[in-house]
Coordinates of C-alpha atoms in Angstrom, one line a residue:
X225 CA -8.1 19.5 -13.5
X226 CA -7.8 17.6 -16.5
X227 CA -4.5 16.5 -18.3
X228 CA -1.5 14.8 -17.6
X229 CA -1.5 14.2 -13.6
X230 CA 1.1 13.3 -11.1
X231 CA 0.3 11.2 -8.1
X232 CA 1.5 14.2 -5.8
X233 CA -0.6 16.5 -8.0
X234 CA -3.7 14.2 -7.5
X235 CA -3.3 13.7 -4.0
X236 CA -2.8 17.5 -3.4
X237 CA -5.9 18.0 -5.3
X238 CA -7.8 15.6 -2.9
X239 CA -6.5 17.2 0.3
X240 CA -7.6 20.7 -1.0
X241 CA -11.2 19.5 -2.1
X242 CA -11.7 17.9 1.0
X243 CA -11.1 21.1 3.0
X244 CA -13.8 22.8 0.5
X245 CA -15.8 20.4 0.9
X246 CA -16.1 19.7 5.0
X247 CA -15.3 22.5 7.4
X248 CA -14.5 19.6 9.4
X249 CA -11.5 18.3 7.8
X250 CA -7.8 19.7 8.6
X251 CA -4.6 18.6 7.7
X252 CA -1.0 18.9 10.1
X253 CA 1.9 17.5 10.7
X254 CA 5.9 18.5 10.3
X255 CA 6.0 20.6 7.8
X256 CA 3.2 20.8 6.1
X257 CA 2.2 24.2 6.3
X258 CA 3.7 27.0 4.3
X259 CA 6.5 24.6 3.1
X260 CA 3.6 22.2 1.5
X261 CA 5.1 18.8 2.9
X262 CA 8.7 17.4 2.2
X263 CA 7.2 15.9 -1.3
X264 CA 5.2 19.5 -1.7
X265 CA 1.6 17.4 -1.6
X266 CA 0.2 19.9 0.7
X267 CA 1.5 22.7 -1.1
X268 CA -1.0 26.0 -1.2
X269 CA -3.3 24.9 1.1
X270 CA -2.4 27.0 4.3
X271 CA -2.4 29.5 2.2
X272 CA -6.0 28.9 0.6
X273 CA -7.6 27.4 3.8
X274 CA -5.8 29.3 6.8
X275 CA -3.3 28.4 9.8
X276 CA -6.4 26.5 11.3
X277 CA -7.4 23.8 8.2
X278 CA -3.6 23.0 7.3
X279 CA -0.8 24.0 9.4
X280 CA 2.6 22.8 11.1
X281 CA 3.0 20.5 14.3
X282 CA 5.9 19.7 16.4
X283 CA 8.5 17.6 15.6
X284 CA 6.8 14.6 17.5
X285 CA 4.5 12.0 16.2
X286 CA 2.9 10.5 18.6
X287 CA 1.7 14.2 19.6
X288 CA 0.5 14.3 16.2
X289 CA -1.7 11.3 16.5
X290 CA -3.0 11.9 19.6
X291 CA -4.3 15.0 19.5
X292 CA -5.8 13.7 16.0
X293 CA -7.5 10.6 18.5
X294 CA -9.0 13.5 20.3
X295 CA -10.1 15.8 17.1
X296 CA -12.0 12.8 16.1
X297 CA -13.6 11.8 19.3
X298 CA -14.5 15.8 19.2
X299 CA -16.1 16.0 15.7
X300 CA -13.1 16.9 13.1
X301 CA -11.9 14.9 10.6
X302 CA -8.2 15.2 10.8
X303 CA -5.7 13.7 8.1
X304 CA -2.1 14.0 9.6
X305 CA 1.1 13.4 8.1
X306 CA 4.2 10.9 9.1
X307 CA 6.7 13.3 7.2
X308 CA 8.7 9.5 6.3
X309 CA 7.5 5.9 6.8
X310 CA 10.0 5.3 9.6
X311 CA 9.1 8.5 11.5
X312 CA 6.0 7.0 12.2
X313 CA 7.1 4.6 15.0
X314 CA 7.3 6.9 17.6
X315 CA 3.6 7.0 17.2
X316 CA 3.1 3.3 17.4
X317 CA 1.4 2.9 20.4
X318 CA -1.2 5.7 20.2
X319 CA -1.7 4.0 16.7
X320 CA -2.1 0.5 17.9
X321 CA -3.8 1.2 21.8
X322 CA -6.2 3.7 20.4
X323 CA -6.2 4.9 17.0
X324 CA -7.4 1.2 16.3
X325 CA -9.5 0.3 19.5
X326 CA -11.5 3.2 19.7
X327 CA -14.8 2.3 18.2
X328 CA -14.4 -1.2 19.6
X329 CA -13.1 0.0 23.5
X330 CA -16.7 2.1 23.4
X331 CA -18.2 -0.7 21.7
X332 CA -19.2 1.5 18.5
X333 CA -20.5 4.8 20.3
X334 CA -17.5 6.8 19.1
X335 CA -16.2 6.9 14.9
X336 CA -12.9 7.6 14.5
X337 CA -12.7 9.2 11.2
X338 CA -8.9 9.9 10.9
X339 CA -6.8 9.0 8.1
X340 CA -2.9 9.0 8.7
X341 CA -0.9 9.6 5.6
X342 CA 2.6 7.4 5.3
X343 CA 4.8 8.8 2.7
X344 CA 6.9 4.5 2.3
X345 CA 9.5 2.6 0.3
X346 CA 12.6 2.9 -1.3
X347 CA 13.8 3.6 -4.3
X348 CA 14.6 7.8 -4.0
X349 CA 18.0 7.5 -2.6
X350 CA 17.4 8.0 1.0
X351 CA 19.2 6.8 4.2
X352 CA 17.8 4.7 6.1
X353 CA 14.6 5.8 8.5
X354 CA 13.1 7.5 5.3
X355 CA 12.6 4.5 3.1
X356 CA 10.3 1.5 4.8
X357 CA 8.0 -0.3 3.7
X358 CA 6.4 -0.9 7.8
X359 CA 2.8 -1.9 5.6
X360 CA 2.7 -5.6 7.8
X361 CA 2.5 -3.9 11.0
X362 CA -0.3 -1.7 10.5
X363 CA -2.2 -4.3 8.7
X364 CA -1.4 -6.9 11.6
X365 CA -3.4 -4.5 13.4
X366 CA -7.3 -5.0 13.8
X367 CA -9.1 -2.2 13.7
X368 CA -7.4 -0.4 11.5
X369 CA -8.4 0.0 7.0
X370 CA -4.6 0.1 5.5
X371 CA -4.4 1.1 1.6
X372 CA -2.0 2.1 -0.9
X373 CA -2.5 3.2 -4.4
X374 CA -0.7 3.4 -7.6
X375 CA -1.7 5.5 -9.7
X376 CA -2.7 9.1 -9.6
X377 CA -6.4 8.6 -10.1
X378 CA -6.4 6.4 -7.6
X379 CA -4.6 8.5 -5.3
X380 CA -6.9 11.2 -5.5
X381 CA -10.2 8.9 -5.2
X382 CA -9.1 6.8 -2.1
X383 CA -7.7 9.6 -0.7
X384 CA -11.1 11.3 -0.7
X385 CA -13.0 8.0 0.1
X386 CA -10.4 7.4 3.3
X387 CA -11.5 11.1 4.9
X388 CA -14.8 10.3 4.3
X389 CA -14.6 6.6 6.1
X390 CA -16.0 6.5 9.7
X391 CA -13.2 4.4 10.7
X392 CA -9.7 5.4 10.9
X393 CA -7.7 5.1 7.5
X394 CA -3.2 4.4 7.2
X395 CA -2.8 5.6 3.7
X396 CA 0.3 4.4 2.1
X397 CA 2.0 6.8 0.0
X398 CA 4.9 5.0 -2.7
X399 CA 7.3 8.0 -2.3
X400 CA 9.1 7.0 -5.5
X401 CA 5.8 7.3 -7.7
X402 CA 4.7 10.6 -6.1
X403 CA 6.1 12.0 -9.9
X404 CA 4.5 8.7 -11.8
X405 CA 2.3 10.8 -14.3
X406 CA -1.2 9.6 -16.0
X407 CA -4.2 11.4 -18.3
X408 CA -6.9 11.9 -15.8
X409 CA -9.4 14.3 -15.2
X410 CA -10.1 14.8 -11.7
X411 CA -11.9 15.0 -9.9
X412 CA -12.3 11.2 -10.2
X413 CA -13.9 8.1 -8.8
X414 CA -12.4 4.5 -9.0
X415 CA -13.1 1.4 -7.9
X416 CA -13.9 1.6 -4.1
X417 CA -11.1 1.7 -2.1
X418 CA -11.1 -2.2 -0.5
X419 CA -11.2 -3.2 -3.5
X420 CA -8.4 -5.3 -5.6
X421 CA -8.4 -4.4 -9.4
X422 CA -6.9 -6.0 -12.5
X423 CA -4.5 -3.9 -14.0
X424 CA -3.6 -6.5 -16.9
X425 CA -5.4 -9.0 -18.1
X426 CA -3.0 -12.5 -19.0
X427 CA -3.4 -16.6 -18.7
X428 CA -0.5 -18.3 -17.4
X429 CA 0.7 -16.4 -14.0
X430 CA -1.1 -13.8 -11.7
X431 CA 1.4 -10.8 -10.6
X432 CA -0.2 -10.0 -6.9
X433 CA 1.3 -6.3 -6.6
X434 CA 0.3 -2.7 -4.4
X435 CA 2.0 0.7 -4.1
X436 CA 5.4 1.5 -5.5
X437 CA 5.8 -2.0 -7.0
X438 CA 2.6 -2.2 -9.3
X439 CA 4.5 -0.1 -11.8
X440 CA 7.6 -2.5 -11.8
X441 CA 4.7 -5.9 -12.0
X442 CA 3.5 -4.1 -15.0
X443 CA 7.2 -3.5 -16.9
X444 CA 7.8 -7.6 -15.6
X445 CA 4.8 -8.3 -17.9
X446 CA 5.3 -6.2 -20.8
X447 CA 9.0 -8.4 -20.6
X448 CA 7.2 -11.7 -19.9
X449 CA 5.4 -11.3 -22.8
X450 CA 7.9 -10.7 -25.1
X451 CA 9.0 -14.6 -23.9
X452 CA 5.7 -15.5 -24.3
X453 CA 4.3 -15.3 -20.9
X454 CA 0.6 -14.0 -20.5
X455 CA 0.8 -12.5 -16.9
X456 CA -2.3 -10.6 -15.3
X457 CA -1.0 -8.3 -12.9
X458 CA -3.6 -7.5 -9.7
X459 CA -3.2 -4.2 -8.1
X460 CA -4.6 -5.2 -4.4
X461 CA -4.8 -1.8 -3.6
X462 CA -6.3 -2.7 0.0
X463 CA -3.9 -4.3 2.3
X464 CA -6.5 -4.7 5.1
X465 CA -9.1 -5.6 4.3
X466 CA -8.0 -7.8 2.0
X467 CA -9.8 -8.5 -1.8
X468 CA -9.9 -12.4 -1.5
X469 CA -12.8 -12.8 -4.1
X470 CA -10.5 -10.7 -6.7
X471 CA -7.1 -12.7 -6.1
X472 CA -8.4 -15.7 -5.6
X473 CA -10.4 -15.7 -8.7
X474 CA -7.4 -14.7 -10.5
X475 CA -5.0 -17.0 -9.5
X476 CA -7.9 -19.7 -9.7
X477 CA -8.0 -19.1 -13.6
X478 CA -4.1 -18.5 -14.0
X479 CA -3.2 -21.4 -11.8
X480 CA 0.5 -19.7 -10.8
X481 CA 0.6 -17.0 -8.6
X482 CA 3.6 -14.5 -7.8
X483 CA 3.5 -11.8 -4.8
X484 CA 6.2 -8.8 -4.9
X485 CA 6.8 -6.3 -2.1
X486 CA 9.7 -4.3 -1.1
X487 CA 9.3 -4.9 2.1
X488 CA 11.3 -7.5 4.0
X489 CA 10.3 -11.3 2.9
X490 CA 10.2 -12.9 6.2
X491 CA 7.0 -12.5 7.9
X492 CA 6.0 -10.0 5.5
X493 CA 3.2 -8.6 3.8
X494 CA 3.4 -11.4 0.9
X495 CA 3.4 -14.5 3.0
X496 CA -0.2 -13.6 4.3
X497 CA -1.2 -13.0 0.4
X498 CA 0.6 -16.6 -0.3
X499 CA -1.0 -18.3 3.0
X500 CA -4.7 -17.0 2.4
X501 CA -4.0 -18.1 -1.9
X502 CA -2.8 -21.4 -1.3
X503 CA -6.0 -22.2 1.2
X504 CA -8.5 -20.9 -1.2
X505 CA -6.9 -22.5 -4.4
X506 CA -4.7 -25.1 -3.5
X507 CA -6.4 -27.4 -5.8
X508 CA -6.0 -24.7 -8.6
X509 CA -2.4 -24.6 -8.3
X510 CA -0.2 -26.0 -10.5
X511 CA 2.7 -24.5 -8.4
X512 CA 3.6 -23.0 -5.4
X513 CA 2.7 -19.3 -4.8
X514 CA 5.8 -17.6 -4.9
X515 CA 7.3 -14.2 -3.5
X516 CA 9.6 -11.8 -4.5
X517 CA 10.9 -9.3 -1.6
X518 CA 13.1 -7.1 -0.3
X519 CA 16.3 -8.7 1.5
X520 CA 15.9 -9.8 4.8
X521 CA 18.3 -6.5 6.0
X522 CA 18.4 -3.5 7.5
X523 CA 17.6 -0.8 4.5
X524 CA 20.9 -0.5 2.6
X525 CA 22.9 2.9 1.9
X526 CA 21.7 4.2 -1.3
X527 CA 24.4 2.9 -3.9
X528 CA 23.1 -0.7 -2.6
X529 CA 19.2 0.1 -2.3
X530 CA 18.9 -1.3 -6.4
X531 CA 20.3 -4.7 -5.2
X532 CA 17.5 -4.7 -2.2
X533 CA 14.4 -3.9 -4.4
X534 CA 12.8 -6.3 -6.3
X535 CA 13.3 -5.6 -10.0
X536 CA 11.7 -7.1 -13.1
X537 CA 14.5 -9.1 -13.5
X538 CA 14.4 -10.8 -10.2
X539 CA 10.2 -11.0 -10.4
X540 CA 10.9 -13.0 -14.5
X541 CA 13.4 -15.4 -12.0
X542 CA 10.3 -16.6 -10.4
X543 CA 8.1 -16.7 -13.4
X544 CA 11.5 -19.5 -14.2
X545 CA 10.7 -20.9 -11.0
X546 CA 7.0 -21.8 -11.3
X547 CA 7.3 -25.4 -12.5
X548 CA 6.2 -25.3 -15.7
X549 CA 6.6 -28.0 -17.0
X550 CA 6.2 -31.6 -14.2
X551 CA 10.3 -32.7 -13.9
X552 CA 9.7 -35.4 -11.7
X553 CA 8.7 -39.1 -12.0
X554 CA 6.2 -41.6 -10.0
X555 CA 8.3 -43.0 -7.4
X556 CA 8.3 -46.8 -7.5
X557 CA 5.9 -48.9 -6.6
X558 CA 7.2 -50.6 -2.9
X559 CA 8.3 -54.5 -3.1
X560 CA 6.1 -57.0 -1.9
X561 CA 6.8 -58.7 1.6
X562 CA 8.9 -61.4 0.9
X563 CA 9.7 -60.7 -2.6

């Protein structure tokens, strides 16, 4: 395939050359059969692979997960769908108890090579339940390799590199991008998967960005630069494990660092990014590492959802924000006893 590629496009063309590939690999979950997925990204494949590589599951996740536990324990690769982000809770616990304590619980006798795919975010217009960003509970979660990608040859390379990965994968899917086009010939190879990668290159400000927002960090510092603000933007691309040599080494040259996320600020994603930045380069830091988040609400109806993401607007706010120039003055010096 070579051309202009979606990100649904790439990631169905990674799905369908991973069944080719490995008569181990199959794909279920609601809907994904003859339908091809809610966002069509499995579309064709029951019909090119059969009712036993791709086909539908009940209506009940942590079903779906478990029998996957037990595919993998068994010898199959399975890659199973959580039709939206929010659906996948019900499956929490067979996520968090065993999905992610397998290999450790049998103290590395049994892989778990599993990857569960998260269609997340806002940003299409849907209630609530089918537009979270849930990325800081999986990667609170030891055990577990939690990535996201951005573009469409990314999606199709990590995608491919997650069902190959002994241990079990959550791959984040930016619902709003799935239609986010690029050239690409695929099939394609990027940077490896845990891997952070500089997007844009800039000297004043480091943009720390993933998923559905790296697009929006890159349209922030086209703007920025119109002001004349060099910002690099970092696509971190791995949530867990994180990239520290790649951000810090940024953010060490840069010297101002801003995380986005549409997540949820408090005890999101971003404040683990900001913690693990300021203890690496505090003394490269001319200012403090800000975020810019979602607000710290339930996800709002639709006609609100544009107020509750962060927008390029809100993300050149904090570039305002990042003390540029030093405001304050040496306190005096204290009077002497008895002066």
């Amino acid at each position: 395939m070579a051309g202009t590629v979606s990100l649904g496009q790439a990631l169905n063309r990674a799905l369908r050359d991973a069944l080719a590939a490995d008569d181990s690999v199959v794909v279920y979950g609601e809907d994904v059969g003859p339908l091809g997925g809610v966002f069509r990204v499995t579309d064709g494949l029951t019909a090119e692979f059969g009712e036993e590589r791709c086909f539908d599951s009940p209506l009940a996740e942590a079903g779906i997960v478990g029998t996957a536990v037990g595919m993998a324990m068994y010898g199959l690769r399975p890659v199973v769908e959580m039709q939206f982000d929010a659906f996948s809770y019900p499956a929490f616990e067979q996520v968090v108890s065993h999905v992610a304590k397998m290999r450790n619980r049998t103290r590395g006798r049994l892989e778990l090579p599993m990857v569960i795919r998260i269609p997340y975010g806002g940003g299409i217009g849907a209630v609530e339940h089918h537009a979270d960003s849930s990325e800081a509970y999986w990667a609170h979660t030891p055990g577990l390799r939690v990535v996201t990608p951005a573009t469409p040859s990314d999606g199709y390379s990590m995608l491919r590199e997650a069902i190959d990965s002994p241990d079990p994968v959550v791959f984040l899917e930016p619902k709003r991008r799935y239609w986010t086009k690029e050239e690409a010939v695929l099939p394609v190879r990027t940077a490896p998967m845990d891997r952070a990668v500089v997007r844009r290159s800039g000297d004043d400000v480091t943009l720390l960005a993933y998923g559905p927002m790296v697009e929006t960090a890159m349209e922030a510092a086209a703007a920025a630069a119109e002001e004349g603000t060099s910002v690099e933007v970092v696509d971190l691309r791995s949530l867990s494990p994180f990239d520290d040599a790649t951000a810090a080494a940024s953010v060490r040259r840069t010297g101002r660092a801003v995380v986005v996320h549409e997540a949820s600020g408090f005890a999101g994603y971003g404040a683990e990014v900001a913690a693990r930045l300021t203890e690496q380069c505090f003394h490269y830091l001319e200012a403090p590492v800000l975020r810019v988040c979602g607000l710290d609400v339930p996800y709002p109806p639709p006609v609100l959802e544009e107020h509750h993401l962060p927008s390029v607007d809100r993300i050149l706010d904090a570039f305002d924000r990042l003390q540029w120039e030093r405001t304050w003055t040496s306190a005096p010096a204290p009077a002497e006893v008895g002066a």
